[in-house]
CSV table of C-alpha atoms and ligand atoms in Angstrom, one decimal:
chain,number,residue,atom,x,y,z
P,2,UNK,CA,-30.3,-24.3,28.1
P,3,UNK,CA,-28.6,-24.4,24.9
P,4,UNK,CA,-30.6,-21.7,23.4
P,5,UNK,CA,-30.0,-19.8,26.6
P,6,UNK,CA,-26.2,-20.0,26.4
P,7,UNK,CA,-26.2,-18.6,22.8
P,8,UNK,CA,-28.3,-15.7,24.0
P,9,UNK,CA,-25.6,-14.5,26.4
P,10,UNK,CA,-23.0,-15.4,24.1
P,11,UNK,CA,-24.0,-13.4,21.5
P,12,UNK,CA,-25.6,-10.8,24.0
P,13,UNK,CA,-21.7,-10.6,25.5
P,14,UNK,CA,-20.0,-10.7,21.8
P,15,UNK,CA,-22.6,-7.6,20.6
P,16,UNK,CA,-21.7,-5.4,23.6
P,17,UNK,CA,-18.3,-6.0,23.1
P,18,UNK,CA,-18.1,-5.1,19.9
P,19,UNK,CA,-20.2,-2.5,20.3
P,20,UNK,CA,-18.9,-0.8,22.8
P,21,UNK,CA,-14.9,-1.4,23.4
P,22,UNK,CA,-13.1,1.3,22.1
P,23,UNK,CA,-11.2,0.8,18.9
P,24,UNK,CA,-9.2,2.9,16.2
P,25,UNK,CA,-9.4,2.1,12.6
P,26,UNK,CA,-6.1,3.2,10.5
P,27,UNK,CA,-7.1,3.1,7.3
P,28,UNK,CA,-4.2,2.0,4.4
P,29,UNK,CA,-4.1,4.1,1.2
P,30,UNK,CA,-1.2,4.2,-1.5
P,31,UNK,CA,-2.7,6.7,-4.0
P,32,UNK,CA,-5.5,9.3,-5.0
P,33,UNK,CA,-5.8,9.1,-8.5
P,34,UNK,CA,-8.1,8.5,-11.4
P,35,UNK,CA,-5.9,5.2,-13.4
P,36,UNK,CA,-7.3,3.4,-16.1
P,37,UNK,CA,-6.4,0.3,-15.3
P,38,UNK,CA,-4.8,-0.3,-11.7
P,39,UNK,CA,-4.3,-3.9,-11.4
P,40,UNK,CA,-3.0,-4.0,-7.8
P,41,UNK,CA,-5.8,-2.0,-6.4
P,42,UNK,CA,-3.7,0.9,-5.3
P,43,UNK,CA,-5.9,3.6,-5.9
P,44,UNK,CA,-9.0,5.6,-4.8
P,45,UNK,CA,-10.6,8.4,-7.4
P,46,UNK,CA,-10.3,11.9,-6.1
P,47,UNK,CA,-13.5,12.5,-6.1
P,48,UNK,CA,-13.7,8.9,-3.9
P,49,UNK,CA,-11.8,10.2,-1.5
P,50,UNK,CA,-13.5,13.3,-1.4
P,51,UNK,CA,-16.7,11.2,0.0
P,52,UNK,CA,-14.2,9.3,2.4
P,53,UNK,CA,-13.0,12.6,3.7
P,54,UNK,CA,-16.2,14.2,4.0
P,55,UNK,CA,-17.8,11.0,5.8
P,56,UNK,CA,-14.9,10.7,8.4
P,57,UNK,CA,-15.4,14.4,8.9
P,58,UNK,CA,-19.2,13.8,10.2
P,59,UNK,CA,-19.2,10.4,12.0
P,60,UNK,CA,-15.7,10.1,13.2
P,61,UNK,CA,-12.9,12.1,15.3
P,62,UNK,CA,-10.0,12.0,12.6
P,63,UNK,CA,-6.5,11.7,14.6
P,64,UNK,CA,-2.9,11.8,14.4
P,65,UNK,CA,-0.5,8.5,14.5
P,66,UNK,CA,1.3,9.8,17.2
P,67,UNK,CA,-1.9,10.4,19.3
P,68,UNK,CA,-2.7,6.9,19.2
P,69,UNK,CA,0.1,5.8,19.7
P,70,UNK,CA,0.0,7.7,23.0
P,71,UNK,CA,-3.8,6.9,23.4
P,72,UNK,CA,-2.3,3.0,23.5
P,73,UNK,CA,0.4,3.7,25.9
P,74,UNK,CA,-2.1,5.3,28.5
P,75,UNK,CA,-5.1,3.0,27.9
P,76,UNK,CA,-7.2,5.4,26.5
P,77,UNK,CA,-8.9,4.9,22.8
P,78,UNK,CA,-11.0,7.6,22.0
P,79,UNK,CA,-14.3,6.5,20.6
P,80,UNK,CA,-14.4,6.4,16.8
P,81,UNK,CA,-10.6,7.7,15.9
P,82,UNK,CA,-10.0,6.9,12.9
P,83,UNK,CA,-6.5,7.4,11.5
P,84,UNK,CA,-5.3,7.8,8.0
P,85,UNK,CA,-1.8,6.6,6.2
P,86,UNK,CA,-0.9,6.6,3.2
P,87,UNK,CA,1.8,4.1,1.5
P,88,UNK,CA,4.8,3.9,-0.9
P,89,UNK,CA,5.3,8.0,-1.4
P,90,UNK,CA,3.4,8.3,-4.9
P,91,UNK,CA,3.0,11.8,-6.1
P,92,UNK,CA,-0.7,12.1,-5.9
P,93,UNK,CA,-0.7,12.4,-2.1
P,94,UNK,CA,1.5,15.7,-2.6
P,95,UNK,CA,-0.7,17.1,-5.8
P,96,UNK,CA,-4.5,15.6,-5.0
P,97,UNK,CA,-4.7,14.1,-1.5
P,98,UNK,CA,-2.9,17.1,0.5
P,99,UNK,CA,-5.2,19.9,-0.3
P,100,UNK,CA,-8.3,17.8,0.4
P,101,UNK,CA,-7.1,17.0,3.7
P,102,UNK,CA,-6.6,20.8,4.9
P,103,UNK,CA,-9.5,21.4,3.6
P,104,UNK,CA,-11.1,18.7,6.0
P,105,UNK,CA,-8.4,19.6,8.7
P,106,UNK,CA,-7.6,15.8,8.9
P,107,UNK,CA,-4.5,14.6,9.4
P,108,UNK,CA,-2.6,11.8,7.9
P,109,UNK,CA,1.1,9.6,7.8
P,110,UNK,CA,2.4,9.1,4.6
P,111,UNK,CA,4.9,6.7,4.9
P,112,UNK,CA,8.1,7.0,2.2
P,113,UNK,CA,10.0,4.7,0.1
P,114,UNK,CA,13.3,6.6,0.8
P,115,UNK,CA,15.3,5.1,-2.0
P,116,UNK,CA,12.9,5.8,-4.3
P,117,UNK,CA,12.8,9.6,-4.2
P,118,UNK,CA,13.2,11.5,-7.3
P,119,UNK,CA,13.9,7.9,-9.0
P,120,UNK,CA,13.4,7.5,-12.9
P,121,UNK,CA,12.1,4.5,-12.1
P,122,UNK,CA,8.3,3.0,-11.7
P,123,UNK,CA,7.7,0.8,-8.6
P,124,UNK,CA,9.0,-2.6,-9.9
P,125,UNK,CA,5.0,-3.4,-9.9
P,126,UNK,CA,4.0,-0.5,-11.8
P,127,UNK,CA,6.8,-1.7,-14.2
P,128,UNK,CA,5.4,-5.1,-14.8
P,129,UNK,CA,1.7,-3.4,-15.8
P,130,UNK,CA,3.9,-1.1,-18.2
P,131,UNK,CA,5.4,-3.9,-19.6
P,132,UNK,CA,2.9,-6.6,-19.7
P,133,UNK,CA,-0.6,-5.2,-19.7
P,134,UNK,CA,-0.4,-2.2,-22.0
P,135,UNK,CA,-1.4,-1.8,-25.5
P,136,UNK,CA,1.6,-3.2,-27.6
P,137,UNK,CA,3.4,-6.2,-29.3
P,138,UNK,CA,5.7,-8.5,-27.5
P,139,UNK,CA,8.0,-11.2,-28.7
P,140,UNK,CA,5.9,-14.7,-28.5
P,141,UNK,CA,7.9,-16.5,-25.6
P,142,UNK,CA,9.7,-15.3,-22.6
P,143,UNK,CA,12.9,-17.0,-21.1
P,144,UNK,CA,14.8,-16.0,-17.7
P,145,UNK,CA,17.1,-17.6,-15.3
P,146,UNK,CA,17.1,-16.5,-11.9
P,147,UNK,CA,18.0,-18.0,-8.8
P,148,UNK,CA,15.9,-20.9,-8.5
P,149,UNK,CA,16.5,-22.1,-12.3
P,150,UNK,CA,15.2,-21.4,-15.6
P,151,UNK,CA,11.4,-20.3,-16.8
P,152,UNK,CA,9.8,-20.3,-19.8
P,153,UNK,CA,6.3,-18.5,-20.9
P,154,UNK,CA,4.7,-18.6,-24.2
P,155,UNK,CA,2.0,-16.1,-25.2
P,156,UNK,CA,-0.1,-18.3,-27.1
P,157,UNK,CA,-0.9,-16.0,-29.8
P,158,UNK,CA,-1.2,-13.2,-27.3
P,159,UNK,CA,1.9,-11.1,-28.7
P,160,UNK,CA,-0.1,-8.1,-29.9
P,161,UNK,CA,-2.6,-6.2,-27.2
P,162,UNK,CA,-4.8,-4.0,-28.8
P,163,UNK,CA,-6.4,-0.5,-27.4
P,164,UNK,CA,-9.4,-2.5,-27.6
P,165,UNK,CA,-8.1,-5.4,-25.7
P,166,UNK,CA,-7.0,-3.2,-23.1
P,167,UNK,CA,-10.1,-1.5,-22.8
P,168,UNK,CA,-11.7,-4.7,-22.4
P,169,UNK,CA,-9.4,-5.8,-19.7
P,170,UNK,CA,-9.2,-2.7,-17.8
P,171,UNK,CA,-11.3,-3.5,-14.9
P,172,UNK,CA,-9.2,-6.8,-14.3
P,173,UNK,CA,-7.3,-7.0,-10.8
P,174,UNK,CA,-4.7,-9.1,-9.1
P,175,UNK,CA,-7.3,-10.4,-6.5
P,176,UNK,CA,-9.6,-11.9,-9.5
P,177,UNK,CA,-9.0,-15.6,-9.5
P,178,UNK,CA,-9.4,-15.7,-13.7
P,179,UNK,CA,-6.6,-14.4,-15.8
P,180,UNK,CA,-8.5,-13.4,-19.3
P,181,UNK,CA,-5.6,-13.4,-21.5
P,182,UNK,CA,-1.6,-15.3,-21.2
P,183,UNK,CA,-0.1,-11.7,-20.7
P,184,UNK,CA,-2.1,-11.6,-17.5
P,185,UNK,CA,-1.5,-14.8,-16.9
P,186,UNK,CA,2.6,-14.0,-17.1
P,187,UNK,CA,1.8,-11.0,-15.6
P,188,UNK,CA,1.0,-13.0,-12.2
P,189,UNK,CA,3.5,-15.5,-12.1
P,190,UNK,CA,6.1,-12.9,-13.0
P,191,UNK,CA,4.5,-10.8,-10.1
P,192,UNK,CA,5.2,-13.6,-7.8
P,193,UNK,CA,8.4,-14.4,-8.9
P,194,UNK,CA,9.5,-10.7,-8.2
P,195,UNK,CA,8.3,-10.4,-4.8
P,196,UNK,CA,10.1,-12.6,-3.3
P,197,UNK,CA,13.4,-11.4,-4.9
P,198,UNK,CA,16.1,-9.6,-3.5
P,199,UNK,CA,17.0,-5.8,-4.6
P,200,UNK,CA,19.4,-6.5,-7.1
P,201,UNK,CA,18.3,-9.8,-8.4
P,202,UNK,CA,14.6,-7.8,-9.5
P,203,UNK,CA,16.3,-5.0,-10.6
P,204,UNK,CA,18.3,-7.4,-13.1
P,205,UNK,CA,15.0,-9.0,-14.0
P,206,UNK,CA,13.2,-6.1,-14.6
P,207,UNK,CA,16.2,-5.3,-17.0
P,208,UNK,CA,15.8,-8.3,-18.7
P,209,UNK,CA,12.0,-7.6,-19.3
P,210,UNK,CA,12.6,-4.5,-20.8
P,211,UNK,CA,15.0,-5.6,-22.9
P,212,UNK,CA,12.9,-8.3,-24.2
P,213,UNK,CA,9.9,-6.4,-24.5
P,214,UNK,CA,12.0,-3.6,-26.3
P,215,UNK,CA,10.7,-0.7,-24.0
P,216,UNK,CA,13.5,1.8,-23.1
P,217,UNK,CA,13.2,2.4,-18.8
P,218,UNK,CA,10.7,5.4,-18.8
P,219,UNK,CA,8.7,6.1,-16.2
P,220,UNK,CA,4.9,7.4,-16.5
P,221,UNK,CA,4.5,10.3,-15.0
P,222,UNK,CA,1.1,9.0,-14.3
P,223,UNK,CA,2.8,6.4,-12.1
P,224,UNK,CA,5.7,8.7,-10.4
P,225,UNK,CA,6.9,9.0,-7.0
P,226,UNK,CA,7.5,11.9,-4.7
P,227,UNK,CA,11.2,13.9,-5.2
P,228,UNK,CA,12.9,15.1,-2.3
P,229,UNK,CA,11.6,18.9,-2.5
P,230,UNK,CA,8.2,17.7,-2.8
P,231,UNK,CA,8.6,15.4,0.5
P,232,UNK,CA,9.5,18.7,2.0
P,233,UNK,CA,6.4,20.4,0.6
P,234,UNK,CA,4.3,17.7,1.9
P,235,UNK,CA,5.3,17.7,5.2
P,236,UNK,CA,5.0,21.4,5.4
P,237,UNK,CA,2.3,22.7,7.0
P,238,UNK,CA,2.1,20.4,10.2
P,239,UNK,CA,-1.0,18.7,9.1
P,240,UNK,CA,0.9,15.1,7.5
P,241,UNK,CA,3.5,13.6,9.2
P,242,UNK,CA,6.0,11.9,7.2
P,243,UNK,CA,7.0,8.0,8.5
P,244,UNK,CA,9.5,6.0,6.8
P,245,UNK,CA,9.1,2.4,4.4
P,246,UNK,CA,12.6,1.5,4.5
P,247,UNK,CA,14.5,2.2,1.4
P,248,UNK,CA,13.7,-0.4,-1.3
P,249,UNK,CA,10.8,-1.7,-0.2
P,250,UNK,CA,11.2,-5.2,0.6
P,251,UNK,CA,10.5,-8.2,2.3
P,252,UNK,CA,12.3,-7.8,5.7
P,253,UNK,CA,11.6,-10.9,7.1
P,254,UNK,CA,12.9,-12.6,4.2
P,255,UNK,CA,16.5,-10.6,4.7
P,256,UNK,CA,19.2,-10.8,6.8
P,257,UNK,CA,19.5,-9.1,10.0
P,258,UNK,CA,22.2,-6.7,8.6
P,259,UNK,CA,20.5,-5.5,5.9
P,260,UNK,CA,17.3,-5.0,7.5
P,261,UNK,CA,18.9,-2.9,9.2
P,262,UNK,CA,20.3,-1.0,6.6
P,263,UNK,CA,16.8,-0.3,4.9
P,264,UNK,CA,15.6,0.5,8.2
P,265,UNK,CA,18.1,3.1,9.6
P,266,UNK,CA,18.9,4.4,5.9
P,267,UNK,CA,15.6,5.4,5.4
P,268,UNK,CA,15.3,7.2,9.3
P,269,UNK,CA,18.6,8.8,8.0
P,270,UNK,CA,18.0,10.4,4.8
P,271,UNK,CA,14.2,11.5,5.5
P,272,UNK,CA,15.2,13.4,8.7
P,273,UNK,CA,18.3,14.7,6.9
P,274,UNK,CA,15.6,16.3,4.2
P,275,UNK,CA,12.9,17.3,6.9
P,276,UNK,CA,15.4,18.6,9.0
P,277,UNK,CA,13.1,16.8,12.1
P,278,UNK,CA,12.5,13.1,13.6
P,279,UNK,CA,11.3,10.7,11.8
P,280,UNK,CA,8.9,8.8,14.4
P,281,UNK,CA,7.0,6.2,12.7
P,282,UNK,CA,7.5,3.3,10.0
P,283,UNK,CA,5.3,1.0,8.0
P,284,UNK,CA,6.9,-2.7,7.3
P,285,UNK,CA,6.4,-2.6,3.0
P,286,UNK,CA,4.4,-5.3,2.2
P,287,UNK,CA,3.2,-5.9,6.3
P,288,UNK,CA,6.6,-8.1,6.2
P,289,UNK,CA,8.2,-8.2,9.5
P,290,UNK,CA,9.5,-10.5,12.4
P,291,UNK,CA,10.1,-9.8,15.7
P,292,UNK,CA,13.3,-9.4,15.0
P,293,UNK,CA,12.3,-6.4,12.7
P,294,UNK,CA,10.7,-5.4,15.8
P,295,UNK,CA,13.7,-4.8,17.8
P,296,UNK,CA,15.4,-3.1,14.7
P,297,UNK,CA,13.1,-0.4,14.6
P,298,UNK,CA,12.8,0.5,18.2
P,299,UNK,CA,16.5,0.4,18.3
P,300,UNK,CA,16.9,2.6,15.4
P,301,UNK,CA,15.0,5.0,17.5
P,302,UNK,CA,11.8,4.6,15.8
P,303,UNK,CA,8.5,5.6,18.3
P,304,UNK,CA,5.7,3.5,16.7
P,305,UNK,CA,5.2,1.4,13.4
P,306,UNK,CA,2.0,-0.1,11.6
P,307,UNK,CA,1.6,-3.2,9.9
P,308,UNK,CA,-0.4,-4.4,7.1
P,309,UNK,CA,-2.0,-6.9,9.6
P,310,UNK,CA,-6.0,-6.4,8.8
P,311,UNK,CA,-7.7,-5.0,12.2
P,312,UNK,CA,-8.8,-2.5,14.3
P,313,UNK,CA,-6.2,-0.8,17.0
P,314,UNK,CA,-8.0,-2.6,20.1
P,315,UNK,CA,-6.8,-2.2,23.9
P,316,UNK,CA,-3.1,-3.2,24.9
P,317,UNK,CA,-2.1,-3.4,21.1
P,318,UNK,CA,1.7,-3.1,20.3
P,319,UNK,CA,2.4,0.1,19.3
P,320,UNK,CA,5.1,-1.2,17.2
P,321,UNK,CA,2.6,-3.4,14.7
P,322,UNK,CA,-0.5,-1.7,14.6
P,323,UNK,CA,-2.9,-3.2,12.3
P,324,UNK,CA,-4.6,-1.2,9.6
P,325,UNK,CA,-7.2,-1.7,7.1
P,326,UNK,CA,-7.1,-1.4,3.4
P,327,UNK,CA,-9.2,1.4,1.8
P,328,UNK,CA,-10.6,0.2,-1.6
P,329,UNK,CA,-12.3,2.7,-4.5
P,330,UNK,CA,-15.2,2.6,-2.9
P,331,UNK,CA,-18.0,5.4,-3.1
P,332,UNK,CA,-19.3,7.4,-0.6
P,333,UNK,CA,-21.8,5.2,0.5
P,334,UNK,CA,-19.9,1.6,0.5
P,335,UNK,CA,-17.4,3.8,2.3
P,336,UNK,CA,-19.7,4.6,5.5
P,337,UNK,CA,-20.8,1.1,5.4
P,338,UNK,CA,-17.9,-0.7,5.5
P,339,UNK,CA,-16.5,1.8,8.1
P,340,UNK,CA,-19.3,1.9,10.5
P,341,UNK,CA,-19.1,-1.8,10.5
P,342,UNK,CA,-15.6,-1.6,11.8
P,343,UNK,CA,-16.2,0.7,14.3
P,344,UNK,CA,-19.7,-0.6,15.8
P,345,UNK,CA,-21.5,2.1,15.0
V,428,ZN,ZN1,4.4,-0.2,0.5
């Protein structure tokens, strides 16, 4: 009887999941061959080549806006698969823009308004810069911020070689081992400076510089979109530009009043440069309450996706739809991982 139950139940679960209807939005940030790219940010050109090309045979490819729609009237088509983009790095403009027209898929790439044009690295990319590049650095590390005062000693790690870097390229953020005490810093100081405020991070990141003795340059490796070049990369039709607030941060962890300052600021000064709507937003760092919720739709905002890991199932909120995160995977790990998604 047992036995029997566990049949139907998995008989029930297999049909479900192979046969409701489901959209995959699929989460980039860049397109780029890095060196070393300890948050996992990036896929390889040639990487996304093979994603482009696999989506292009096995699925149909569609705008935000459509599914949005497609959730309003109940209708998933089967195998839409959507693709966003992140943050508002320069590599979607330069390497992933042409390879989409020549595909003829569309994507959203959603824009850290406040960062256009900026001389400045995502805070981040800054840390990597300052931490986890070949260099010396001064043997202990002090700072007092808000919740009192920290201290870090390099235990002999003050000098990084090239050859230590090349050693330690491959490491990520996700490893659970930390090879060395700069990576080590590296991760508490990444903690620490995501759950800062704006100005609080920017004064830290001040005081890192100063105490590693590098002047604020930004790589151009590790740029972000101007405002002509947002222009240039909406042009065209095929990619819709969606806001990311303006400083990318935490909005649940803010007040009400300035979430809504990132929220409308950002709406703001992209349709001023576009000259046209701005209809969707992605909540930087998948932070948001239902509070955020109501700020969007109020600023006028049509649709927004989290960073909630799922599939876009039946009767979803079109205001938090979930997306998945696109790794540097090849070709084939690619297909895999994505036909497990969609059942197919
Ligand atoms: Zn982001």
């Amino acid at each position: 009887m047992k036995l029997g139950n566990d049949l139907i139940r998995r008989g029930v679960n297999y049909f479900h999941h192979r046969f409701t209807p489901r959209v995959l939005v699929l989460l980039y940030h860049r397109v780029i061959d890095l060196s070393f790219d300890p948050q996992l940010l990036s896929v390889t050109p040639q990487h996304f080549d093979e994603h482009l090309e696999i989506l292009h045979q096995f699925t149909q490819p569609m705008r935000l806006k459509d599914l949005a729609s497609a959730i309003q009237t109940d209708k998933l088509p089967r195998r839409g698969v959507v693709i966003t983009f992140d943050d508002g790095y320069i590599d979607n403009l330069q390497e992933a823009k042409p390879m989409l027209e020549r595909y003829a898929i569309p994507a959203t790439v959603f824009v850290t308004a406040g960062q256009l044009g900026s001389q400045d690295e995502f805070w981040w990319d800054e840390l990597d810069r300052l931490l986890l590049q070949p260099g010396k650095l001064p043997e202990t590390l002090y700072l007092r911020i808000h919740d009192g005062s920290h201290r870090w000693e390099l235990n002999g790690a003050t000098e990084y070689t090239e050859d230590d870097y090349m050693r330690y390229r491959g490491w990520h953020i996700d490893q659970s081992n930390d090879p060395t005490p700069r990576h080590k810093l590296y991760r508490s100081l990444y903690q620490l400076l995501h759950s800062m405020q704006q100005i609080e991070r920017r004064r830290t990141i001040e005081k890192l510089q100063n105490w590693a003795g590098k002047d604020r340059w930004r790589r151009l490796s590790h740029r972000t979109l101007n405002a002509d070049e947002v222009v240039l990369l909406a042009q065209g039709g095929l990619v819709e530009i969606g806001a990311h607030t303006m400083t990318h941060p935490m909005l649940a962890t803010l007040p009400i009043s300035l979430q809504r300052e990132e929220i409308s600021q950002s709406k703001a000064c992209l349709e001023d440069l576009l000259d046209q709507p701005v209809d969707s937003f992605a909540y930087p760092h998948g932070s948001y309450t239902d509070e955020t919720i109501t700020l969007i739709r109020e600023a006028g905002f049509k649709y927004a996706c989290s960073s909630d890991t799922d599939a876009v199932w039946r009767g979803e909120d079109p205001f938090k739809m979930p997306r998945v995160v696109v790794r540097d995977w090849d070709g084939d790990e690619f297909a895999r991982w994505l036909k497990g998604w969609l059942g197919i």
